[in-house]
CSV table of C-alpha atoms in Angstrom, one decimal:
chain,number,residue,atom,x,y,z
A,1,UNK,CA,52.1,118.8,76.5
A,2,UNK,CA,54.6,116.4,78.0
A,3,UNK,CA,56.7,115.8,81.1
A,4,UNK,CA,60.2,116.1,82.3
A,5,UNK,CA,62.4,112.8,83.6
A,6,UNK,CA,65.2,112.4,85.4
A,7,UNK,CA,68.2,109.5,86.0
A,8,UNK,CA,70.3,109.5,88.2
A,9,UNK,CA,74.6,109.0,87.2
A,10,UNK,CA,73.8,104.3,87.7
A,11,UNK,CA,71.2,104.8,84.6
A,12,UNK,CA,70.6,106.1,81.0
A,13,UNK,CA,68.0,108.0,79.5
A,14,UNK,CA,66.6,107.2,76.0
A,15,UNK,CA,64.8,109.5,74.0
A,16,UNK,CA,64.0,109.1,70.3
A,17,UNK,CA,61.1,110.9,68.6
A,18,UNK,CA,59.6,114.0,68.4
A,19,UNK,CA,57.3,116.6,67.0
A,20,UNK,CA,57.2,117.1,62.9
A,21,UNK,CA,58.5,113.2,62.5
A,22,UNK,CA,62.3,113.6,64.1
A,23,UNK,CA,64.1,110.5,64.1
A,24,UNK,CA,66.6,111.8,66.7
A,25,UNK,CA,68.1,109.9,69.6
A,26,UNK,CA,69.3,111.4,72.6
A,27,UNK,CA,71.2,109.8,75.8
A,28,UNK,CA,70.9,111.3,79.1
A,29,UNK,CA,73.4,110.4,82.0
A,30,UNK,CA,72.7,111.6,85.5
A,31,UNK,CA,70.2,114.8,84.2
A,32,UNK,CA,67.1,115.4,82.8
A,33,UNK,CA,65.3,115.1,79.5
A,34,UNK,CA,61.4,117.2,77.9
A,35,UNK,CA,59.5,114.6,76.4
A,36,UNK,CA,56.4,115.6,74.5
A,37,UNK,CA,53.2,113.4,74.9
A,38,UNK,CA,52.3,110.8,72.2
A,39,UNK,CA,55.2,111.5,70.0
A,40,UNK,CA,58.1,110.9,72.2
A,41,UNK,CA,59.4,107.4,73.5
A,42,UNK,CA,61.4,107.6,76.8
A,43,UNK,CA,63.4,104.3,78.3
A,44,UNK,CA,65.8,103.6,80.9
A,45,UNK,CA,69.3,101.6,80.6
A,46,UNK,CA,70.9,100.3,84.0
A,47,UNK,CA,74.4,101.5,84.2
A,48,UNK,CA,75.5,99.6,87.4
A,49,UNK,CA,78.0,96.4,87.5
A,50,UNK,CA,76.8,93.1,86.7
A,51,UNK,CA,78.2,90.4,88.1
A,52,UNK,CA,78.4,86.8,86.1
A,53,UNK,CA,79.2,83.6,87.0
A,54,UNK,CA,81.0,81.7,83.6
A,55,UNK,CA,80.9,77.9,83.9
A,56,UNK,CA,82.5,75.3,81.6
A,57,UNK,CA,82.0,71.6,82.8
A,58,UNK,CA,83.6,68.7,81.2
A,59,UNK,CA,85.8,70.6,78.7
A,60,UNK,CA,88.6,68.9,76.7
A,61,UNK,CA,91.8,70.2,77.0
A,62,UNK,CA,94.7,70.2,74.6
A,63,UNK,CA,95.3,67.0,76.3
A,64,UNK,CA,92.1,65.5,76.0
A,65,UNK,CA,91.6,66.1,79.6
A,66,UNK,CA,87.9,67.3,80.6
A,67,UNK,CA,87.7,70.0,83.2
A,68,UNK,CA,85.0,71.8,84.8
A,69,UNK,CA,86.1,75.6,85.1
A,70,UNK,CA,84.1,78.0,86.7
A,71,UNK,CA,85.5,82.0,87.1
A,72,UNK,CA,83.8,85.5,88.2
A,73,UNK,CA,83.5,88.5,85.3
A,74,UNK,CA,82.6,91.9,86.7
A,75,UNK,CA,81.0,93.9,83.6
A,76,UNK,CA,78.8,97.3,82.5
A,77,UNK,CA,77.5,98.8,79.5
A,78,UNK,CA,80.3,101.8,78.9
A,79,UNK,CA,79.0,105.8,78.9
A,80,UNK,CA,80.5,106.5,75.5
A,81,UNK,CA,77.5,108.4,73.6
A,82,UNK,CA,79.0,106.2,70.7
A,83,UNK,CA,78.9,103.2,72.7
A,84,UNK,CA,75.8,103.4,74.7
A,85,UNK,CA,74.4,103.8,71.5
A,86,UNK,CA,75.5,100.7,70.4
A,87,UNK,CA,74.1,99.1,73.7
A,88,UNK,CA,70.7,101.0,73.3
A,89,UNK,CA,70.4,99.2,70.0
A,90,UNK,CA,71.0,96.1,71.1
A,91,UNK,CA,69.8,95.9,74.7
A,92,UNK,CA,66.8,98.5,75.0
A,93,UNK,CA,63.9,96.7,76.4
A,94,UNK,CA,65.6,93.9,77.9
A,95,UNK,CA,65.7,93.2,81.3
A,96,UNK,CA,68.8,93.1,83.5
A,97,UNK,CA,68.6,89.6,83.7
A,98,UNK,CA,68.3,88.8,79.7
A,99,UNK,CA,71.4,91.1,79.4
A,100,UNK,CA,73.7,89.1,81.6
A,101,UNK,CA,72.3,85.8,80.1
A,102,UNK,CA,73.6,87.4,76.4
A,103,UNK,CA,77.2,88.3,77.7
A,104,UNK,CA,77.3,85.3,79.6
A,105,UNK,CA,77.1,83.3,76.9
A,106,UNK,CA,79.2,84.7,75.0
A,107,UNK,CA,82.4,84.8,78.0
A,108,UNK,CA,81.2,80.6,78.1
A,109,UNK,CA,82.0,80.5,74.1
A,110,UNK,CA,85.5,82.4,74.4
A,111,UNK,CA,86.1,80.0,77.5
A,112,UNK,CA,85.7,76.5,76.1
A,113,UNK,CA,87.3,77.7,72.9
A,114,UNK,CA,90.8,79.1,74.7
A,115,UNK,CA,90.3,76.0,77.4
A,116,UNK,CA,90.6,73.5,74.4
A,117,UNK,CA,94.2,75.2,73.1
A,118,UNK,CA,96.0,74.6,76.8
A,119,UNK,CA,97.2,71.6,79.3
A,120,UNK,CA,96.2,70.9,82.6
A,121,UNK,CA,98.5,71.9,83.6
A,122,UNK,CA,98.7,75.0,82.2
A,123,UNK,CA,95.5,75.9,83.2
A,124,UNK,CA,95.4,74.9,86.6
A,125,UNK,CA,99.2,76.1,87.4
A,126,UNK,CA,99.0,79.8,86.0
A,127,UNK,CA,94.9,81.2,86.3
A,128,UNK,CA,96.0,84.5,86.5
A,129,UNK,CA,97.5,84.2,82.9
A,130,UNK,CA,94.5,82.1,81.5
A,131,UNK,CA,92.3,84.6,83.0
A,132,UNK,CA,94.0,87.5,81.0
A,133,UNK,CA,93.8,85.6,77.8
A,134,UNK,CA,90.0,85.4,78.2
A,135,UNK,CA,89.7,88.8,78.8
A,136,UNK,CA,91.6,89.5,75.8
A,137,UNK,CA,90.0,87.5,73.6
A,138,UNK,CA,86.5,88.4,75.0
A,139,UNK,CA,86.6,92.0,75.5
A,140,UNK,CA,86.4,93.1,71.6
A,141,UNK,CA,83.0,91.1,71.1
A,142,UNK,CA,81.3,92.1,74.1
A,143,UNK,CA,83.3,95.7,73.5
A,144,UNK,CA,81.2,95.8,70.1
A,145,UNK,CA,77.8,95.4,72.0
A,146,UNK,CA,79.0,98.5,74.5
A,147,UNK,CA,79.8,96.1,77.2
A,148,UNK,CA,82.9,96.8,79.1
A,149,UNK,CA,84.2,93.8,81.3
A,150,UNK,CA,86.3,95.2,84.4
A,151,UNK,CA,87.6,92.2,85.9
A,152,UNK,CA,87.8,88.4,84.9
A,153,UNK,CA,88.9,85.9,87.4
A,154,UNK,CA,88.9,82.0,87.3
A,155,UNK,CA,87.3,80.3,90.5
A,156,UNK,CA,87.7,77.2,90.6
A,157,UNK,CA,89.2,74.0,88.5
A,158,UNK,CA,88.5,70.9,88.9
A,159,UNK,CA,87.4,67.2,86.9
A,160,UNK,CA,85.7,64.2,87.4
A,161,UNK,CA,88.9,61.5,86.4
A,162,UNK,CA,91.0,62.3,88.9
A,163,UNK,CA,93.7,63.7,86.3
A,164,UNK,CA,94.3,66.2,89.1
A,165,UNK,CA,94.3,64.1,91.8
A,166,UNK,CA,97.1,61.9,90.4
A,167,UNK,CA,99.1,64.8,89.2
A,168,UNK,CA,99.0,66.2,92.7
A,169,UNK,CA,99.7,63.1,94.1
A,170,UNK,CA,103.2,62.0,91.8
A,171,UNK,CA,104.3,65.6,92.8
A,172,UNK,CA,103.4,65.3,96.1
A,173,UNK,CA,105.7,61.8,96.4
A,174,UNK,CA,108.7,63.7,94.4
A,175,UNK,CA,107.9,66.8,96.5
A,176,UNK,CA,108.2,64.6,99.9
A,177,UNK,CA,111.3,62.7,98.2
A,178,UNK,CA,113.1,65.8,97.6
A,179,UNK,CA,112.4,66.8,100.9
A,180,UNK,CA,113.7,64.1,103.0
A,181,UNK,CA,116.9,64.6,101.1
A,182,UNK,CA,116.6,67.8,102.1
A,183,UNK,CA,116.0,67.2,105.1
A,184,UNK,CA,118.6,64.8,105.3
A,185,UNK,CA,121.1,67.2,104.2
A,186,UNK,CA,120.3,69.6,106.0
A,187,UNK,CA,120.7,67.4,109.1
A,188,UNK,CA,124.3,66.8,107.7
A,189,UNK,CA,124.9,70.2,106.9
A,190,UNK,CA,123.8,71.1,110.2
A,191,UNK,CA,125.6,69.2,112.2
A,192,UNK,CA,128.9,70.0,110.6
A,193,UNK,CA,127.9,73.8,111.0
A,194,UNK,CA,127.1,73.2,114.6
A,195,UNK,CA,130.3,72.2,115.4
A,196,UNK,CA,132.4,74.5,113.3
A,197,UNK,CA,129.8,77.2,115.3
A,198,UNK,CA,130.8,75.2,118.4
A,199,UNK,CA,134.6,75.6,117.3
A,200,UNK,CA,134.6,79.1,116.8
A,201,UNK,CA,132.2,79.9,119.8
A,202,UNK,CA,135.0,78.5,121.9
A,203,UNK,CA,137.6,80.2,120.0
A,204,UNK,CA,136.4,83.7,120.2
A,205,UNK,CA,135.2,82.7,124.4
A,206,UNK,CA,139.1,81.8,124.3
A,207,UNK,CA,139.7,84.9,122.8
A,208,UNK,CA,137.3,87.2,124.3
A,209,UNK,CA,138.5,86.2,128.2
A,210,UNK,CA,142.1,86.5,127.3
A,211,UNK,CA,140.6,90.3,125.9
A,212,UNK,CA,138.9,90.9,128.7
A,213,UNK,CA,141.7,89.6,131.2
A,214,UNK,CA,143.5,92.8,129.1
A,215,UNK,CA,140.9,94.8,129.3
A,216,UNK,CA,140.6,94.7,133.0
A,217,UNK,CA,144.1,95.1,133.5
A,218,UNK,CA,144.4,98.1,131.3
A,219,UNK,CA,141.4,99.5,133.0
A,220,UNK,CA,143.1,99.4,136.0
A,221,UNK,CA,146.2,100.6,135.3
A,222,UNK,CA,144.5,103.8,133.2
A,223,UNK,CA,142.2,104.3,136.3
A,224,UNK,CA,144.9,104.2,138.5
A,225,UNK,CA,146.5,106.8,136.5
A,226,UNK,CA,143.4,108.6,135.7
A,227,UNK,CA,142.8,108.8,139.6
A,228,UNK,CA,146.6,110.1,140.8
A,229,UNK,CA,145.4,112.9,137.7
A,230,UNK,CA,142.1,113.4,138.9
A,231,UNK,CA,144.0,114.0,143.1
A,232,UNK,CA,146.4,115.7,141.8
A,233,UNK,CA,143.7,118.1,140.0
A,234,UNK,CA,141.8,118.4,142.9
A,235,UNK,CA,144.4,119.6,145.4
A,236,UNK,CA,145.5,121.9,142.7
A,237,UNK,CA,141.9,123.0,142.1
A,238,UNK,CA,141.4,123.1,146.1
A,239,UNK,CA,144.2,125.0,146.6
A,240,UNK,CA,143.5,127.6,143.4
A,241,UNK,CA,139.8,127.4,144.8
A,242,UNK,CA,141.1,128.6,147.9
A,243,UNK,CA,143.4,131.2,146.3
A,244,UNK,CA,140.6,132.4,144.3
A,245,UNK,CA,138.5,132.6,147.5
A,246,UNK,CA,140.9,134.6,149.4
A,247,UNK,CA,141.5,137.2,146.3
A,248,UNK,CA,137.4,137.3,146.2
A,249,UNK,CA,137.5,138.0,150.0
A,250,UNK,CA,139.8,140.7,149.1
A,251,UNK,CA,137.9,142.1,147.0
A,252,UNK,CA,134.5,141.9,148.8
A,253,UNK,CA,136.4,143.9,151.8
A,254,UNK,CA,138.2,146.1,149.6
A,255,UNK,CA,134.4,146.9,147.9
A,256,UNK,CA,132.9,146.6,151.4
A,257,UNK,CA,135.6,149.3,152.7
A,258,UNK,CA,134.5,151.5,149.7
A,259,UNK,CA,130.9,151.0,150.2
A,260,UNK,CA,131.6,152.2,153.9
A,261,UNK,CA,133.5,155.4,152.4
A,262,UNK,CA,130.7,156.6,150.2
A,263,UNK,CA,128.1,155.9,152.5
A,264,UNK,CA,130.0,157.9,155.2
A,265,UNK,CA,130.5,160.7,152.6
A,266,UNK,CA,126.7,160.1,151.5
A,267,UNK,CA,126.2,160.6,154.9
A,268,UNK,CA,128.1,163.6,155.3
A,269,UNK,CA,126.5,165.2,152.3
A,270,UNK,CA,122.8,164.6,154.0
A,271,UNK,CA,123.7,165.7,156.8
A,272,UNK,CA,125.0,169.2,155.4
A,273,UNK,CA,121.6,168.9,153.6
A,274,UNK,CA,119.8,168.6,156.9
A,275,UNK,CA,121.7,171.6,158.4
A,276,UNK,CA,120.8,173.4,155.3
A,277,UNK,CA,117.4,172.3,155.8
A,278,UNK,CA,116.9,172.9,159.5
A,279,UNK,CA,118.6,176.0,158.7
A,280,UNK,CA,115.8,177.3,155.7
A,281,UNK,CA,113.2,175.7,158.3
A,282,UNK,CA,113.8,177.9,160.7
A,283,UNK,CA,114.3,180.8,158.8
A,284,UNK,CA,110.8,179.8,157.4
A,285,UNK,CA,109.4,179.6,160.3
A,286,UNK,CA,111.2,181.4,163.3
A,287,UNK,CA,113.2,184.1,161.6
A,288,UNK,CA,111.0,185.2,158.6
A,289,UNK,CA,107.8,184.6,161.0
A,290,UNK,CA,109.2,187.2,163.5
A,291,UNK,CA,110.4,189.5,161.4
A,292,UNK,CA,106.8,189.6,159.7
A,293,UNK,CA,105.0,189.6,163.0
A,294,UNK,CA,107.3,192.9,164.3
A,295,UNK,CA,106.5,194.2,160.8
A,296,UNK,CA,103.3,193.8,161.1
A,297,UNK,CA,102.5,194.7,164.4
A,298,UNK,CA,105.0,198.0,163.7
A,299,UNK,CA,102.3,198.2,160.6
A,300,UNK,CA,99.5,198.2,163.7
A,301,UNK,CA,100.7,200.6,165.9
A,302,UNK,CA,101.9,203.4,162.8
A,303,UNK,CA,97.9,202.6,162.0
A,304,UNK,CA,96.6,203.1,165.3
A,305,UNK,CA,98.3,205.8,166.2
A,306,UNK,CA,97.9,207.5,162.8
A,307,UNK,CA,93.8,206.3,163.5
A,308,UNK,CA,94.2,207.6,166.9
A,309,UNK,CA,95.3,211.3,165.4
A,310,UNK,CA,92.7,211.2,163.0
A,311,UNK,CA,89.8,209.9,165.4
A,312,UNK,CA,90.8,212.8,167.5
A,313,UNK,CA,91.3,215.3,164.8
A,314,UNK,CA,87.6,214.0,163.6
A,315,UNK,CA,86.2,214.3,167.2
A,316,UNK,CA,87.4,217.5,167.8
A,317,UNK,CA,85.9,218.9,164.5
A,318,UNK,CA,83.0,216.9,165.3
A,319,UNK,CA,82.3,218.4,168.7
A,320,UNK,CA,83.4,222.0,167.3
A,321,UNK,CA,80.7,221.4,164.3
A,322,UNK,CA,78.1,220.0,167.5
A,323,UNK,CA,78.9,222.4,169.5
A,324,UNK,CA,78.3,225.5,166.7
A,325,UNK,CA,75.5,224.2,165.4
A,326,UNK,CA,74.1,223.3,169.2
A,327,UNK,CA,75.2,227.4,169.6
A,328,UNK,CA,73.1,228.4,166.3
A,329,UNK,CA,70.4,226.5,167.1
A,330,UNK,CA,69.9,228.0,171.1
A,331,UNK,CA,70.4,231.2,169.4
A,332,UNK,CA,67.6,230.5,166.9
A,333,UNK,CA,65.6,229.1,169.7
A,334,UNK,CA,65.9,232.1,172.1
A,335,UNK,CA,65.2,234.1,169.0
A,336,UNK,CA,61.7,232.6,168.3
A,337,UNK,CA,61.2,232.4,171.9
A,338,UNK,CA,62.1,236.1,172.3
A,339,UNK,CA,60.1,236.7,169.2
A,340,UNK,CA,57.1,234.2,170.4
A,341,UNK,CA,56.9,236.0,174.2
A,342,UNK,CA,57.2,239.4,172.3
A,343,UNK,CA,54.1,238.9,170.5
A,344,UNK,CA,52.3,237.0,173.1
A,345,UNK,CA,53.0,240.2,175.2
A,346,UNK,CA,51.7,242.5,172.2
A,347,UNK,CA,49.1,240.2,172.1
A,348,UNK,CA,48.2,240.6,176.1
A,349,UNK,CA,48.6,244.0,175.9
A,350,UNK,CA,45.9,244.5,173.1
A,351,UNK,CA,43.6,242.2,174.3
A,352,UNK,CA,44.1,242.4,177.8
A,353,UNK,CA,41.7,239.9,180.2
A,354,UNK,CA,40.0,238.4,177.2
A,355,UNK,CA,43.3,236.8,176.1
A,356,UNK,CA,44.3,235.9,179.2
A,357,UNK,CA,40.9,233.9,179.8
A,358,UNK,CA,41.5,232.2,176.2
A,359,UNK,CA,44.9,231.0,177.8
A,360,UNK,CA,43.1,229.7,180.9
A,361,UNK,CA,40.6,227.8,179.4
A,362,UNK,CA,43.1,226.5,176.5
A,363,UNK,CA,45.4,225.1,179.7
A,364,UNK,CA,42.2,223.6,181.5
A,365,UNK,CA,41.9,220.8,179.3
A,366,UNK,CA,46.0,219.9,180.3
A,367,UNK,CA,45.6,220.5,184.0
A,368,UNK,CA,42.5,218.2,184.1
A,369,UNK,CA,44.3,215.3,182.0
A,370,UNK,CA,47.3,215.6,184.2
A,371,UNK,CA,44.9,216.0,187.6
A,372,UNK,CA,42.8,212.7,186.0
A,373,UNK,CA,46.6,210.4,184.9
A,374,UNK,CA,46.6,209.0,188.2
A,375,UNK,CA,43.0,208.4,188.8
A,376,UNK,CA,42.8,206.9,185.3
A,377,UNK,CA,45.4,203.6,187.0
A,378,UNK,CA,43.0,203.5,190.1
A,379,UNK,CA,40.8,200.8,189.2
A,380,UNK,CA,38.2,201.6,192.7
A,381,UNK,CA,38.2,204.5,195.1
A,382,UNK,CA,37.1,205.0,198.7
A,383,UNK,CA,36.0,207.5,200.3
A,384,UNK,CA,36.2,206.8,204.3
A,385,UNK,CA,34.7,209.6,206.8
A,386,UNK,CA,31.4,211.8,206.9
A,387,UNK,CA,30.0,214.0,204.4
A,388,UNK,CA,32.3,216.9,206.2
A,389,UNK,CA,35.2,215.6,205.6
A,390,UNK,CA,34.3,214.8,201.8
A,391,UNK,CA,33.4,218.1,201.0
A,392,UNK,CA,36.9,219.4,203.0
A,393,UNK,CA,38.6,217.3,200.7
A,394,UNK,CA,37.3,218.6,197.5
A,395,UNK,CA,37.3,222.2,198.9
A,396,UNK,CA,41.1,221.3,199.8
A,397,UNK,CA,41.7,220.0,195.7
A,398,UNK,CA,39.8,222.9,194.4
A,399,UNK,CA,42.2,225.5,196.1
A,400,UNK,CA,45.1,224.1,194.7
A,401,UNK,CA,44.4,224.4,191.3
A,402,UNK,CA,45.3,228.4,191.4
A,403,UNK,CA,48.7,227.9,192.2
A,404,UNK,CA,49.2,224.9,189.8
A,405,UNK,CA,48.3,226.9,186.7
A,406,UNK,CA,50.2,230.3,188.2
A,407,UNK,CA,52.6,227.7,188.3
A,408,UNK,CA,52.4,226.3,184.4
A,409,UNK,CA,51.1,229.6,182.7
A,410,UNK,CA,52.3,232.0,184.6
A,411,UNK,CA,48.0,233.3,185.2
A,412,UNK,CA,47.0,233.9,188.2
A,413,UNK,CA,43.6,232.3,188.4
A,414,UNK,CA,42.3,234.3,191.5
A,415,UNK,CA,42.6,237.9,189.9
A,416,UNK,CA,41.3,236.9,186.0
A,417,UNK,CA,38.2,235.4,187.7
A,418,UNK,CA,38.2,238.6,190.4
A,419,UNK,CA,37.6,240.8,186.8
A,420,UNK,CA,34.6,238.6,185.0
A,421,UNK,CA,31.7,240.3,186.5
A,422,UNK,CA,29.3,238.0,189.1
A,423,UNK,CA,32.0,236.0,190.0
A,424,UNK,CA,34.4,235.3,193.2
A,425,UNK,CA,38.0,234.1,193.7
């Protein structure tokens, strides 16, 4: 297929060829360029400086004078597409070195041929303008082979016949002659100047003491003056000071005097305020208190004694309603109990000694639980004495047992027992 290739902006890219026979050329600065396999031809131009070295020995000059000139030349092959297609033409393939032999050359031939049109001392007094004119007359045939020169300097000059030599020497001797008269005159001129300087240095010291003499006196006399105006404006500024000090005492006490009435009045004011207050206070809390309190306790004794009537009224209906229904309910009580002794008599009556026997033996059970209460709390008993006085003692419980149930049911023992046939009270 093919590759891709890359420079970098110090080179330029060639490519000519291509598929279906193209004769196209392309040039690639600082970018990138397809080139297909077999059919495409890819080469590299260097774009940097080069820098040559021109040397002419033993040229003749106008003069007939050989010189050996040697100079500097800073060159490149230019961007133009136009022009680095000119330089493609003529230098693809070559190698850096081969390239700077060809324009070398070529700056040697303008060289020698504008060296052999000017003097020594043409050459040798003004390089910078024999420098130009080489790179005027070179740059348009080493312009046409897309070479660009940027600078063009000459280095040295120098020969082998000492033409320079003596020409520095004869202007050395009239250089040297023209300065000892220089010097010479200068020494002359000098020392008339010093001693017009010395002259007028004297003149204006002369001039300046008598100045300053005037000066000082002047001085004196304006600070003399200046000082009787600067006492005078002192005492009149002590004494205004003073003035001014007295009317701001004045003041301050006339303010202070002021301040004393308005605090006084201030004072006045908070103390009506406190009477006013101690005033409200104690209404608040003495007068208002006390009139509450007797209003209150008034309050009390309306409502206990109104509480008082009532509790009585209520007691009194209370013990009335007590006493009624205590009334109704002995009535009712003496009723049934009238009613219950009626019918227990009705019932005696028709029954007779049978009833009365059920009554007896009914009670029996009582009288024995109330005979055995006590005994039941005696935890041991004993008898003490004979077999006499045991049976006495029983004899003596048994006999009492008639009167206590005459006594609870109103029976009397001896006589219902008297009636049931075989046996004995």
């Amino acid at each position: 297929m093919g590759n891709i290739h890359t420079v970098g902006p110090n080179e330029a890219l060639i490519v000519s060829g291509g598929c279906c026979g193209s004769t196209k050329k392309r040039t690639i600065v600082g970018g990138w360029a397809w080139a297909w396999w077999l059919v495409t031809d890819v080469q590299r131009l260097s774009l940097e400086v080069m820098t040559l070295n021109p040397m002419c020995e033993m040229v003749e000059t106008a003069q007939g004078v050989p010189l050996t000139v040697t100079g500097v030349a800073q060159c490149k092959i230019m961007k133009a597409d136009e022009l680095l297609g000119t330089a493609s033409e003529q230098f693809l393939g070559k190698s850096v070195k081969e390239i700077k032999m060809t324009i070398l050359q070529t700056l040697e031939g303008h060289l020698r041929a504008i060296l052999g049109t000017l003097t020594v001392e043409e050459v040798y007094k003004d390089r910078d303008q024999f420098a130009a004119l080489v790179r005027e007359v070179a740059a348009p045939d080493v312009g046409r082979m897309g070479i660009e020169i940027l600078s063009f300097t000459i280095k040295d000059v120098y020969d082998d016949v000492q033409y320079l030599q003596s020409l520095g020497k004869a202007q050395t001797a009239s250089v040297k002659r023209d300065a000892d008269a220089g010097v010479a005159e200068a020494n002359r001129d000098a020392g008339i100047r010093e001693a017009e300087c010395e002259k007028s240095a004297m003149d204006v010291k002369y001039s300046t003491d008598t100045k300053i003499e005037d000066n000082a006196r002047m001085y004196k006399l304006q600070k003399a003056n200046f000082d009787q105006e600067i006492n005078t404006a002192k005492a009149e500024s002590q004494l205004a000071y003073e003035l001014q000090a007295a009317k701001i005492r004045q003041r301050i006490r006339n303010e202070e005097i002021q301040i004393d009435i308005v605090e006084r009045r201030k004072q006045i004011e908070i103390e009506t305020q406190e009477i006013n207050r101690k005033d409200c206070e104690l209404s608040a809390t003495v007068k208002l208190p006390a009139e509450a309190e007797s209003y209150r306790v008034q309050m009390i004794a309306e409502g206990k004694r109104t509480q008082t009537v009532e509790v009585a009224k209520a007691e009194a209906e209370r013990i009335r309603k007590i006493g009624a229904a205590e009334a109704h309910a002995i009535e009712m009580v003496g009723k049934a109990e009238a009613e219950r002794m009626r019918m227990k008599a009705n019932v005696y009556k028709q029954y007779g000694d049978a009833a009365i026997m059920n009554i007896v033996l009914e009670s029996l059970p009582k009288i024995a639980a109330e005979v055995a209460a006590p005994l039941a709390k005696t935890e041991e008993i004993v008898l003490i004495g004979g077999n006499d006085s045991t049976t006495a003692d029983v004899a003596r419980l048994v006999g009492q047992l008639p009167p206590a149930i005459n006594a609870l049911t109103g029976v009397d023992l001896s006589k219902v027992l008297g009636k049931i046939p075989g046996a004995k009270a």
